[in-house]
Amino acid sequence: MLELAFSGSKKYWAWVIFLLILIGCGVLAYMYQFNQGLGVTGMSRDVTWGFYIAQFTFLVGVAASAVMVVLPYYVHHYKSFGKITILGEFLAIGAVIMCMLFIFVDMGQPLRIVNVFLYPSPNSPMFWDSVSLGGYLVLNVIISRYTLDSEKKGIAPPKWLKPVVILSIPWAVSIHTVTAFLYQGLAARPFWLSAVMAPRFLATAFSAGPALLILLCLLLRKMTKFDVGSEPIQKLAIITTYAMLLNIFFLLMEIFTGLYSGIPDHARHFQFLYFGLDGNYRLVPWMWLSTAFAIISLILLLIPKYRKNEKLLSIAAITVFLSIWIDKGLGMVVTGFIPSPLGYVPDYWPTWVEATISVSIYAVGLLIVTVLYKVALSVRRMLKTT
Amino acid sequence: MSINRRKFLAIAGGTLALGVAGKQTLKVFAEAEARKSEGFACKRWAMVVDLKKCHETEGCTKCIEACHSTHNVPHFNNKKDEIKWIWKEKFEHAFIEQENEYIPSDIKNKPALLLCNHCENPPCVNVCPTQATWKRKDGIVMMDWHRCIGCRYCMAACPYSSRSFNWREPRPHIKQLNPDFPTRTRGVVEKCTFCDERLAKGLKPACVEACPNKAMVFGDLEDPNSEIRTMLGTNFSMRRKPELGTQPEIYYII
């Protein structure tokens, strides 16, 4: 079926070539990093995880969000999602592969990465995270492959597929829960040591993911003749609204507990994030920008008149996505290290190498999603014409 | 005898795996035997740092130099790439949240020696996804620099900042190479190992030996007659971040 991706318009090929150029730049930047060591990143002895791990964490959420279209369609038989479940699953495939690449480029000894499977360590959440991510990728590849194949042949999907789909639902929840466990089980990092981290990860996933899907649907309508209709988009908007409200609720719980208890170990991290600490204001403007985006998005989402206007809805989706990207992709990981366990306030900002490699990994994801969407849309167009 | 290709491969693979495992086991036994005969027969290593004695010589860095030169620890001139196994830190950083305005200035302003705590419940060992760091029976938290994938999860998990990462190629930054100890490659984590290589020969850790004031006492906590037990039994001692339940094996006499 993949051969369908090899015939397309000029616009399609221009986009593919643009992505390939970005990927090429990333490969060069990675070769430089591989040669020099991770010293070429902004990370340091005190801030040992940075932009890569943050992008990984954010994208696990995007991957998990496929469940928000799969669950209503397969469990609640919400028919109008029929057209977009495949889009959700393909998005998940692209996101999981980006996650794996972000982990890979963060390793000090990438060639030894098989050691994770040669010496399986059930103590380590990282072991479980690689198991659950790998499993989730396999599940989504199987599900999307067979549903699209049956759609093409005009037959019902094979019977054994239904249990696999049902399995993928808790599995999606598990990938983001285990990712939260990477952080929230560390006594050394009070900022992450919060029981609400996993629930909040899910809330951010289920708002940023569907928001991205709304944008992709609107974009597909504009760029191709494929129209999912307004009903599923409105449904996605409602899912985004609830999840975003939960996310903000959980965030306020974190801030209240951290600041009202006043325990310095907890409070100082929030101080660094929102007000700056010991002269380090690195993330302050970003966090307030994230807050502003969250407020704008909630106004647009909560008032039905605005939500139903697709122009305003697209602004809402963009602000949800950016608000959460700043929160998870810039703030959450680094702030666990600032201040350090010894009370220092180190600085961190990604270098051009990190930026280039990260952009190119996003380009890989976009390329995968582009190619897979192209295949899905071509199949549907063929069905329409015959 | 009929044997198909698949069966042959399975048997060959299994034999190979058993062979490797068997060889490993033999090696471990041989090492343990060697340790018993020439080294200390010990149960639980620990260290006491007497800060008063340490402060007797101001600005002394003999223990740090001894450790870092023995273990080929590279020297970088910036905080970002820095690698350290043992170092000095002001009281307010070493014993964070335990300082107050009125503690005597000679404690407040003078540094404490920090190194890996060789915790009884080491969080770094828990999180390592490849068992490249583990807890030995004698209490030492060890590192395998050949297995480490450089994910730095152990560094995120350590509440004492005891671990360093080779952000850059370390070898050009080693002042004087000690041929008896391995160097590391870039991309792996390293830290104090309580001088396991010296203990195996019956020697004390390099830092303990180098201290002119005998401010560091190293010994077996399981032995009630050891010097370390006597010191702990007769002085009030502190440990870093005891509330986390890691049970550090480095004790400080203030």
XYZ file of C-alpha atoms in Angstrom:
640
model
C 0.000 0.000 0.000
C 2.957 2.300 0.654
C 3.466 2.699 -3.102
C 0.553 5.166 -2.984
C 2.895 7.611 -1.294
C 5.091 7.770 -4.390
C 2.642 9.557 -6.631
C 1.570 13.026 -5.689
C 1.192 16.602 -6.746
C 4.047 19.084 -7.052
C 3.003 20.619 -3.746
C 3.233 17.215 -2.064
C 6.727 16.576 -3.411
C 7.915 20.074 -2.500
C 6.790 19.447 1.068
C 8.481 16.018 1.177
C 11.738 17.440 -0.168
C 11.611 20.299 2.329
C 11.270 17.767 5.151
C 14.104 15.659 3.733
C 16.385 18.708 3.694
C 15.574 19.387 7.361
C 16.292 15.729 8.151
C 19.610 15.982 6.286
C 20.619 18.987 8.412
C 19.739 16.984 11.518
C 21.836 14.023 10.396
C 24.844 16.320 9.958
C 24.258 17.913 13.361
C 23.947 14.471 14.930
C 27.199 13.325 13.337
C 28.853 16.329 14.958
C 27.301 15.499 18.332
C 28.262 11.826 17.968
C 31.853 12.830 17.285
C 32.202 15.432 20.015
C 30.013 13.951 22.737
C 26.989 15.443 24.443
C 29.148 18.370 25.572
C 27.919 20.186 22.473
C 24.462 20.413 24.060
C 23.463 22.880 26.766
C 23.267 20.112 29.353
C 25.667 20.044 32.285
C 26.623 18.149 35.440
C 23.674 19.782 37.201
C 21.097 19.808 34.392
C 21.554 16.319 33.008
C 18.363 16.117 30.972
C 17.231 18.861 28.652
C 15.393 19.601 25.447
C 15.594 16.054 24.016
C 14.014 14.324 26.989
C 11.439 17.105 27.236
C 10.399 16.605 23.602
C 10.239 12.872 24.222
C 7.896 13.442 27.150
C 5.684 15.824 25.196
C 5.449 13.468 22.229
C 4.544 10.448 24.352
C 1.450 12.498 25.132
C 0.713 13.092 21.456
C 1.107 9.368 20.840
C -1.182 8.423 23.717
C -3.869 10.822 22.528
C -4.867 8.484 19.686
C -6.950 6.750 22.315
C -9.262 9.770 22.334
C -10.512 8.860 18.854
C -10.144 5.101 19.154
C -12.133 4.796 22.376
C -15.286 6.692 21.299
C -15.320 4.878 17.957
C -14.684 1.289 19.033
C -16.145 1.257 22.541
C -18.985 3.773 22.286
C -19.637 3.189 18.565
C -19.415 6.894 17.917
C -19.694 6.565 14.153
C -18.630 10.038 13.074
C -15.090 9.260 14.283
C -14.911 6.517 11.633
C -13.127 8.840 9.252
C -10.514 10.039 11.722
C -9.534 6.992 13.781
C -6.962 6.104 11.151
C -5.615 9.683 11.313
C -5.245 9.334 15.090
C -3.458 6.003 14.783
C -1.088 7.264 12.092
C -0.330 10.323 14.208
C 0.491 7.961 17.084
C 2.924 6.011 14.889
C 4.747 9.198 13.881
C 4.821 10.403 17.495
C 6.180 7.126 18.928
C 8.962 7.036 16.354
C 9.878 10.618 17.250
C 9.924 9.596 20.932
C 12.350 6.785 20.190
C 14.596 9.083 18.161
C 14.655 11.692 20.944
C 15.738 9.027 23.425
C 18.357 7.745 21.014
C 19.978 11.148 20.422
C 20.095 11.750 24.175
C 22.213 8.660 24.899
C 25.859 9.094 25.742
C 26.626 5.676 24.242
C 23.919 5.172 21.601
C 25.575 2.056 20.179
C 25.070 0.282 23.496
C 21.334 0.930 23.601
C 20.552 -2.783 23.153
C 21.908 -3.246 26.689
C 18.433 -2.198 27.864
C 17.147 -5.493 26.438
C 20.281 -7.595 27.045
C 20.144 -6.785 30.765
C 16.434 -6.214 31.394
C 15.991 -4.332 34.671
C 12.417 -4.433 35.970
C 13.455 -2.008 38.749
C 13.852 0.742 36.250
C 10.884 2.696 34.879
C 13.045 3.303 31.811
C 12.968 -0.413 31.026
C 9.169 -0.462 31.267
C 8.929 2.710 29.244
C 10.831 1.150 26.357
C 8.687 -1.982 26.579
C 5.421 -0.032 26.605
C 6.466 2.367 23.824
C 7.672 -0.460 21.598
C 4.481 -2.410 22.222
C 2.344 0.629 21.475
C 4.101 1.154 18.158
C 3.515 -2.473 17.168
C -0.158 -2.287 18.188
C -0.797 0.843 16.165
C 1.010 -0.458 13.108
C -1.047 -3.680 13.186
C -4.354 -1.909 13.799
C -3.954 0.789 11.166
C -2.516 -1.628 8.604
C -5.405 -4.088 8.823
C -8.224 -1.540 9.107
C -6.994 0.351 6.058
C -6.418 -2.862 4.148
C -9.962 -4.068 4.802
C -11.324 -0.642 3.932
C -9.488 -0.845 0.618
C -10.874 -4.285 -0.125
C -14.336 -3.252 0.999
C -14.576 -6.009 3.605
C -15.074 -5.959 7.365
C -11.832 -5.885 9.382
C -10.712 -9.332 10.645
C -12.445 -10.453 13.856
C -9.220 -10.800 15.833
C -8.518 -7.102 15.350
C -11.189 -5.918 17.795
C -9.455 -7.299 20.933
C -6.175 -5.814 19.690
C -7.887 -2.420 19.378
C -9.377 -2.747 22.855
C -5.913 -3.664 24.208
C -4.462 -0.529 22.637
C -6.726 1.652 24.829
C -5.271 0.837 28.274
C -1.893 0.514 26.557
C -2.096 4.159 25.465
C -2.829 5.176 29.052
C 0.091 3.050 30.211
C 2.689 4.677 27.971
C 2.094 8.070 29.516
C 1.699 6.741 33.033
C 5.018 4.912 32.844
C 6.607 8.028 31.365
C 5.359 9.977 34.388
C 6.805 7.258 36.647
C 10.232 8.030 35.155
C 9.974 11.304 37.014
C 7.547 11.063 39.879
C 9.352 8.256 41.688
C 12.567 10.170 42.323
C 13.096 11.264 45.923
C 15.953 13.445 44.718
C 13.704 15.728 42.655
C 10.925 17.272 44.745
C 9.510 19.133 41.739
C 8.588 15.849 40.065
C 7.722 14.003 43.266
C 4.005 14.493 42.883
C 1.232 11.937 42.677
C -0.675 14.187 40.295
C 2.048 14.002 37.662
C 0.707 10.947 35.815
C -2.909 12.225 35.809
C -1.680 15.602 34.635
C 0.406 14.003 31.887
C -2.743 12.274 30.653
C -4.745 15.514 30.799
C -2.086 17.368 28.795
C -1.921 14.475 26.332
C -5.673 14.363 25.831
C -5.840 18.101 25.206
C -2.706 18.703 23.100
C -3.223 15.530 21.014
C -6.838 16.168 19.953
C -5.978 19.861 19.439
C -3.309 18.779 16.980
C -5.766 16.414 15.319
C -8.281 19.268 14.904
C -5.584 21.318 13.203
C -4.604 18.405 10.968
C -8.236 17.831 9.936
C -8.699 21.515 9.118
C -5.424 21.499 7.216
C -6.388 18.393 5.238
C -9.659 20.025 4.252
C -7.763 23.052 2.990
C -4.907 21.262 1.250
C -6.746 18.206 -0.113
C -10.319 17.357 -0.953
C -10.593 15.198 2.136
C -13.225 16.600 4.507
C -13.974 14.834 7.774
C -17.024 17.057 8.320
C -17.660 19.392 11.213
C -19.198 16.871 13.644
C -16.018 14.964 14.572
C -14.092 18.223 14.772
C -16.625 19.618 17.247
C -16.450 16.405 19.240
C -12.646 16.656 19.359
C -13.070 20.260 20.503
C -15.182 19.123 23.451
C -12.641 16.456 24.376
C -9.902 19.107 24.214
C -11.963 21.452 26.408
C -12.513 18.907 29.186
C -8.921 17.694 29.131
C -7.528 21.233 29.143
C -9.730 22.140 32.118
C -8.459 19.082 33.971
C -4.897 19.994 33.075
C -5.263 23.522 34.465
C -7.014 22.145 37.545
C -4.146 19.727 38.206
C -1.592 22.482 37.595
C -3.283 24.705 40.179
C -3.233 21.783 42.634
C 0.521 21.473 42.122
C 1.091 25.192 42.559
C -1.095 25.388 45.658
C 0.607 22.449 47.352
C 4.068 23.672 46.446
C 3.641 27.302 47.384
C 1.196 27.154 50.313
C 3.107 24.447 52.152
C 6.145 26.630 51.650
C 8.544 23.690 51.879
C 11.605 25.239 50.236
C 12.426 22.034 48.318
C 9.080 22.303 46.532
C 8.402 26.027 46.475
C 11.756 27.046 45.005
C 11.083 25.173 41.763
C 7.811 27.014 41.193
C 9.544 30.233 42.102
C 12.153 29.530 39.415
C 9.457 28.748 36.847
C 7.147 31.704 37.355
C 9.152 34.409 39.136
C 12.823 33.582 38.660
C 15.321 32.430 41.262
C 18.679 33.937 42.272
C 18.792 36.031 39.113
C 17.872 33.204 36.774
C 14.740 34.249 34.853
C 15.272 31.870 31.939
C 11.805 30.318 31.848
C 9.728 33.122 33.400
C 8.520 34.780 30.159
C 7.810 31.373 28.646
C 5.722 30.181 31.568
C 3.628 33.349 31.532
C 3.220 32.976 27.786
C 2.020 29.428 28.410
C -0.411 30.782 31.006
C -1.710 33.429 28.585
C -2.205 30.795 25.882
C -4.060 28.578 28.340
C -6.420 31.420 29.296
C -7.081 32.404 25.667
C -7.716 28.785 24.697
C -10.139 28.215 27.544
C -12.133 31.358 26.700
C -12.418 30.223 23.089
C -13.253 26.636 23.990
C -15.688 27.230 26.821
C -17.980 29.651 25.011
C -19.986 27.498 22.580
C -20.385 30.306 20.041
C -16.614 30.610 19.717
C -15.952 26.891 19.795
C -18.366 26.293 16.920
C -16.633 28.884 14.780
C -13.900 26.882 13.076
C -11.606 29.876 12.640
C -11.683 30.630 16.359
C -11.496 26.919 17.109
C -8.257 26.670 15.160
C -6.829 29.530 17.254
C -7.993 27.688 20.372
C -6.297 24.489 19.172
C -3.043 26.323 18.418
C -3.001 27.998 21.840
C -3.768 24.716 23.649
C -0.965 22.997 21.785
C 1.578 25.765 22.390
C 0.602 26.252 26.018
C 1.207 22.577 26.720
C 4.312 22.395 24.569
C 5.906 25.216 26.568
C 4.844 23.618 29.835
C 6.079 20.102 29.028
C 8.599 20.706 26.264
C 10.470 23.561 27.937
C 9.548 23.830 31.608
C 8.790 20.497 33.191
C 12.003 18.510 32.700
C 14.594 21.230 33.214
C 12.907 22.629 36.329
C 13.369 19.277 38.058
C 17.101 20.104 38.023
C 16.804 23.783 38.956
C 17.586 24.403 41.761
C 20.000 21.481 42.093
C 19.911 19.070 45.062
C 22.733 21.114 46.609
C 20.779 24.349 46.255
C 22.555 25.850 43.248
C 20.607 27.528 40.462
C 22.241 26.332 37.246
C 21.218 27.586 33.829
C 20.142 25.616 30.790
C 19.213 26.543 27.263
C 19.456 24.269 24.194
C 22.360 24.902 21.818
C 22.073 25.127 18.036
C 23.074 21.454 17.800
C 20.197 20.419 20.051
C 17.824 22.716 18.167
C 18.853 21.403 14.739
C 18.638 17.765 15.769
C 15.259 18.347 17.435
C 13.804 20.151 14.416
C 14.949 17.310 12.190
C 13.337 14.692 14.427
C 10.094 16.640 14.200
C 10.641 16.607 10.428
C 10.957 12.803 10.526
C 7.651 12.645 12.393
C 5.980 15.006 9.933
C 7.316 12.982 7.029
C 5.954 9.754 8.485
C 2.570 11.359 9.153
C 2.543 12.952 5.671
C 3.297 9.663 3.931
C 0.807 7.675 5.997
C -1.935 10.283 5.573
C -1.220 10.324 1.852
C -1.728 6.572 1.722
C -4.960 6.751 3.719
C -6.377 9.590 1.607
C -5.396 7.872 -1.661
C -7.168 4.696 -0.583
C -10.289 6.679 0.232
C -10.169 8.597 -3.030
C -9.845 5.329 -4.966
C -12.879 3.958 -3.137
C -14.886 7.068 -3.971
C -14.130 6.910 -7.693
C -14.837 3.197 -8.091
C 20.425 -38.566 13.689
C 18.168 -36.030 12.134
C 18.716 -32.457 13.075
C 17.309 -29.560 11.156
C 18.847 -26.141 10.862
C 16.564 -24.449 13.338
C 17.201 -27.084 16.008
C 20.910 -26.846 15.453
C 20.867 -23.090 15.861
C 18.806 -23.329 19.048
C 21.206 -25.844 20.579
C 24.254 -23.902 19.458
C 22.806 -20.653 20.812
C 21.871 -22.242 24.110
C 25.284 -23.811 24.554
C 26.971 -20.539 23.788
C 24.780 -18.688 26.315
C 25.467 -21.322 28.989
C 29.153 -21.176 28.216
C 29.260 -17.406 28.603
C 27.162 -17.514 31.778
C 29.329 -20.289 33.206
C 32.492 -18.387 32.451
C 31.051 -15.297 34.127
C 30.126 -17.271 37.239
C 33.585 -18.815 37.440
C 35.125 -15.374 37.091
C 32.988 -13.970 39.906
C 33.954 -16.881 42.172
C 37.594 -16.477 41.310
C 37.427 -12.754 42.125
C 35.696 -13.376 45.439
C 38.299 -16.004 46.321
C 41.105 -13.624 45.475
C 39.547 -10.903 47.585
C 39.248 -13.193 50.574
C 42.861 -14.252 50.439
C 44.614 -10.946 49.878
C 42.113 -8.216 50.718
C 39.866 -7.276 53.607
C 37.144 -9.793 54.398
C 34.472 -7.249 55.016
C 30.733 -6.898 55.344
C 29.778 -3.234 55.202
C 32.160 -0.470 54.262
C 31.545 3.055 55.527
C 33.409 6.290 56.194
C 33.444 8.932 58.882
C 34.548 12.442 57.975
C 35.620 14.492 60.975
C 35.130 18.041 59.743
C 36.989 19.613 62.698
C 40.097 17.653 61.830
C 39.573 18.332 58.150
C 39.486 22.092 58.825
C 42.806 22.005 60.693
C 44.652 22.505 57.412
C 42.978 25.310 55.589
C 42.675 25.026 51.820
C 43.993 21.462 51.826
C 43.017 19.458 48.764
C 45.282 16.434 49.253
C 42.449 13.886 49.353
C 40.896 15.315 46.187
C 44.214 15.296 44.348
C 45.001 11.752 45.488
C 41.633 10.452 44.389
C 41.516 12.235 41.069
C 45.060 11.326 40.068
C 44.655 7.687 41.145
C 41.468 7.298 39.149
C 42.385 9.268 36.043
C 39.615 11.795 36.694
C 39.819 14.412 33.938
C 40.127 18.063 34.793
C 37.866 20.492 32.965
C 38.040 24.179 33.675
C 34.302 24.755 33.556
C 31.361 23.809 35.748
C 29.369 22.470 32.810
C 31.666 19.574 31.855
C 33.118 19.099 35.336
C 33.858 15.598 36.645
C 34.501 15.036 40.335
C 34.545 12.022 42.616
C 35.290 13.879 45.846
C 35.012 17.594 46.370
C 34.453 20.387 48.884
C 31.198 22.216 49.377
C 30.068 24.855 51.857
C 27.935 23.662 54.782
C 24.774 25.318 53.432
C 25.087 23.299 50.227
C 26.337 20.053 51.744
C 23.689 20.029 54.468
C 21.000 21.966 52.662
C 17.993 22.984 54.820
C 19.967 22.148 57.966
C 21.810 25.439 58.238
C 20.676 28.375 60.363
C 21.794 31.930 60.837
C 23.577 31.348 64.107
C 25.701 28.267 63.620
C 29.361 28.922 64.439
C 31.101 30.648 61.585
C 33.892 28.062 61.447
C 31.301 25.461 60.519
C 29.244 27.741 58.335
C 32.047 29.079 56.212
C 34.273 26.050 56.005
C 33.750 23.324 53.475
C 32.570 19.776 53.928
C 33.974 16.899 51.898
C 31.452 15.300 49.609
C 31.650 11.983 47.761
C 29.351 9.134 46.795
C 27.409 8.085 49.890
C 27.319 4.408 48.898
C 23.751 4.416 50.185
C 22.226 1.348 51.670
C 19.173 1.983 49.464
C 20.779 3.574 46.433
C 18.191 5.266 44.175
C 20.731 5.315 41.331
C 20.899 1.511 41.338
C 17.110 1.273 41.296
C 16.683 3.376 38.187
C 19.569 2.104 36.038
C 18.006 0.432 32.988
C 21.026 -1.812 32.274
C 22.315 -2.747 35.751
C 25.464 -0.841 34.894
C 25.494 0.377 38.483
C 24.805 -2.011 41.335
C 25.193 -2.561 45.058
C 27.889 -4.985 46.111
C 27.502 -7.241 49.134
C 30.120 -5.193 50.987
C 28.070 -2.010 50.479
C 29.972 -0.441 47.618
C 27.847 1.073 44.859
C 29.803 0.023 41.762
C 29.833 1.138 38.144
C 30.445 -0.797 34.944
C 31.762 1.770 32.478
C 31.510 -0.702 29.644
C 27.833 -1.339 30.080
C 26.625 2.198 30.844
C 24.566 3.594 27.965
C 24.878 7.159 29.196
C 21.171 7.812 29.802
C 22.007 9.750 32.998
C 18.927 8.487 34.814
C 21.171 7.686 37.809
C 22.236 11.335 37.922
C 18.622 12.472 38.021
C 17.961 9.975 40.817
C 20.965 10.815 43.026
C 19.943 13.262 45.775
C 23.584 14.147 46.491
C 24.878 15.152 43.037
C 27.546 12.503 43.466
C 27.670 11.414 39.854
C 29.432 12.963 36.883
C 28.973 12.432 33.168
C 31.659 12.475 30.487
C 30.158 15.200 28.339
C 33.373 15.353 26.299
C 36.298 13.062 25.541
C 37.988 12.801 28.961
C 41.429 11.473 28.006
C 43.041 14.716 26.793
C 42.063 16.304 30.116
C 43.800 13.821 32.397
C 46.741 15.617 33.999
C 48.948 12.600 34.565
C 47.860 9.201 33.392
C 47.869 6.419 35.973
C 48.465 3.281 33.893
C 47.128 1.025 36.681
C 43.603 2.361 36.473
C 41.253 2.464 33.473
C 40.351 5.714 31.763
C 36.794 6.308 30.673
C 35.288 7.029 27.318
C 32.961 9.962 26.629
C 29.273 9.355 27.152
C 29.391 7.334 30.389
C 28.676 8.201 34.011
C 31.321 7.868 36.725
C 31.710 8.367 40.461
C 33.598 7.321 43.583
C 33.898 3.541 43.998
C 35.383 3.588 47.529
C 38.620 2.502 45.831
C 37.434 -1.046 45.297
C 40.667 -1.742 43.399
C 42.735 -0.770 46.459
C 40.473 -2.592 48.929
C 41.010 -5.764 46.909
C 44.726 -5.418 47.640
C 44.137 -4.681 51.326
C 44.803 -0.951 50.975
C 42.663 1.867 52.330
C 40.978 4.303 49.936
C 43.368 6.824 48.407
C 41.663 9.841 49.991
C 41.853 8.326 53.483
C 45.529 7.568 53.043
C 46.318 11.024 51.674
C 44.704 13.028 54.480
C 47.419 14.622 56.657
C 45.013 15.085 59.588
C 43.451 11.629 59.572
C 40.090 13.338 59.167
C 38.652 10.397 57.262
C 38.171 7.039 58.903
C 37.245 4.096 56.748
C 36.099 0.744 58.047
C 33.599 -2.026 58.550
C 30.343 -1.125 60.287
C 29.640 -4.777 61.003
C 32.721 -5.030 63.195
C 31.800 -3.580 66.616
C 35.464 -3.145 67.548
C 36.429 -1.184 64.459
C 37.717 2.362 64.719
C 34.755 3.640 62.731
C 32.270 2.083 65.140
C 34.098 3.519 68.126
C 34.020 6.975 66.553
C 30.329 6.722 65.727
C 29.599 5.375 69.214
C 31.346 8.240 70.990
C 30.501 11.240 68.752
C 27.292 12.716 67.436
C 27.292 12.301 63.680
C 25.185 13.547 60.781
C 24.301 12.202 57.381
C 23.150 14.092 54.294
C 19.396 14.179 53.599
C 18.569 11.368 56.049
C 14.826 11.973 55.509
C 14.970 10.403 52.042
C 15.596 6.931 53.444
C 18.649 6.262 51.313
C 20.777 5.457 54.409
C 24.085 7.037 53.391
C 27.245 5.294 54.543
C 29.225 8.529 54.865
C 28.953 9.972 58.373
C 30.006 13.479 59.350
C 31.262 14.592 62.729
C 30.687 18.334 62.858
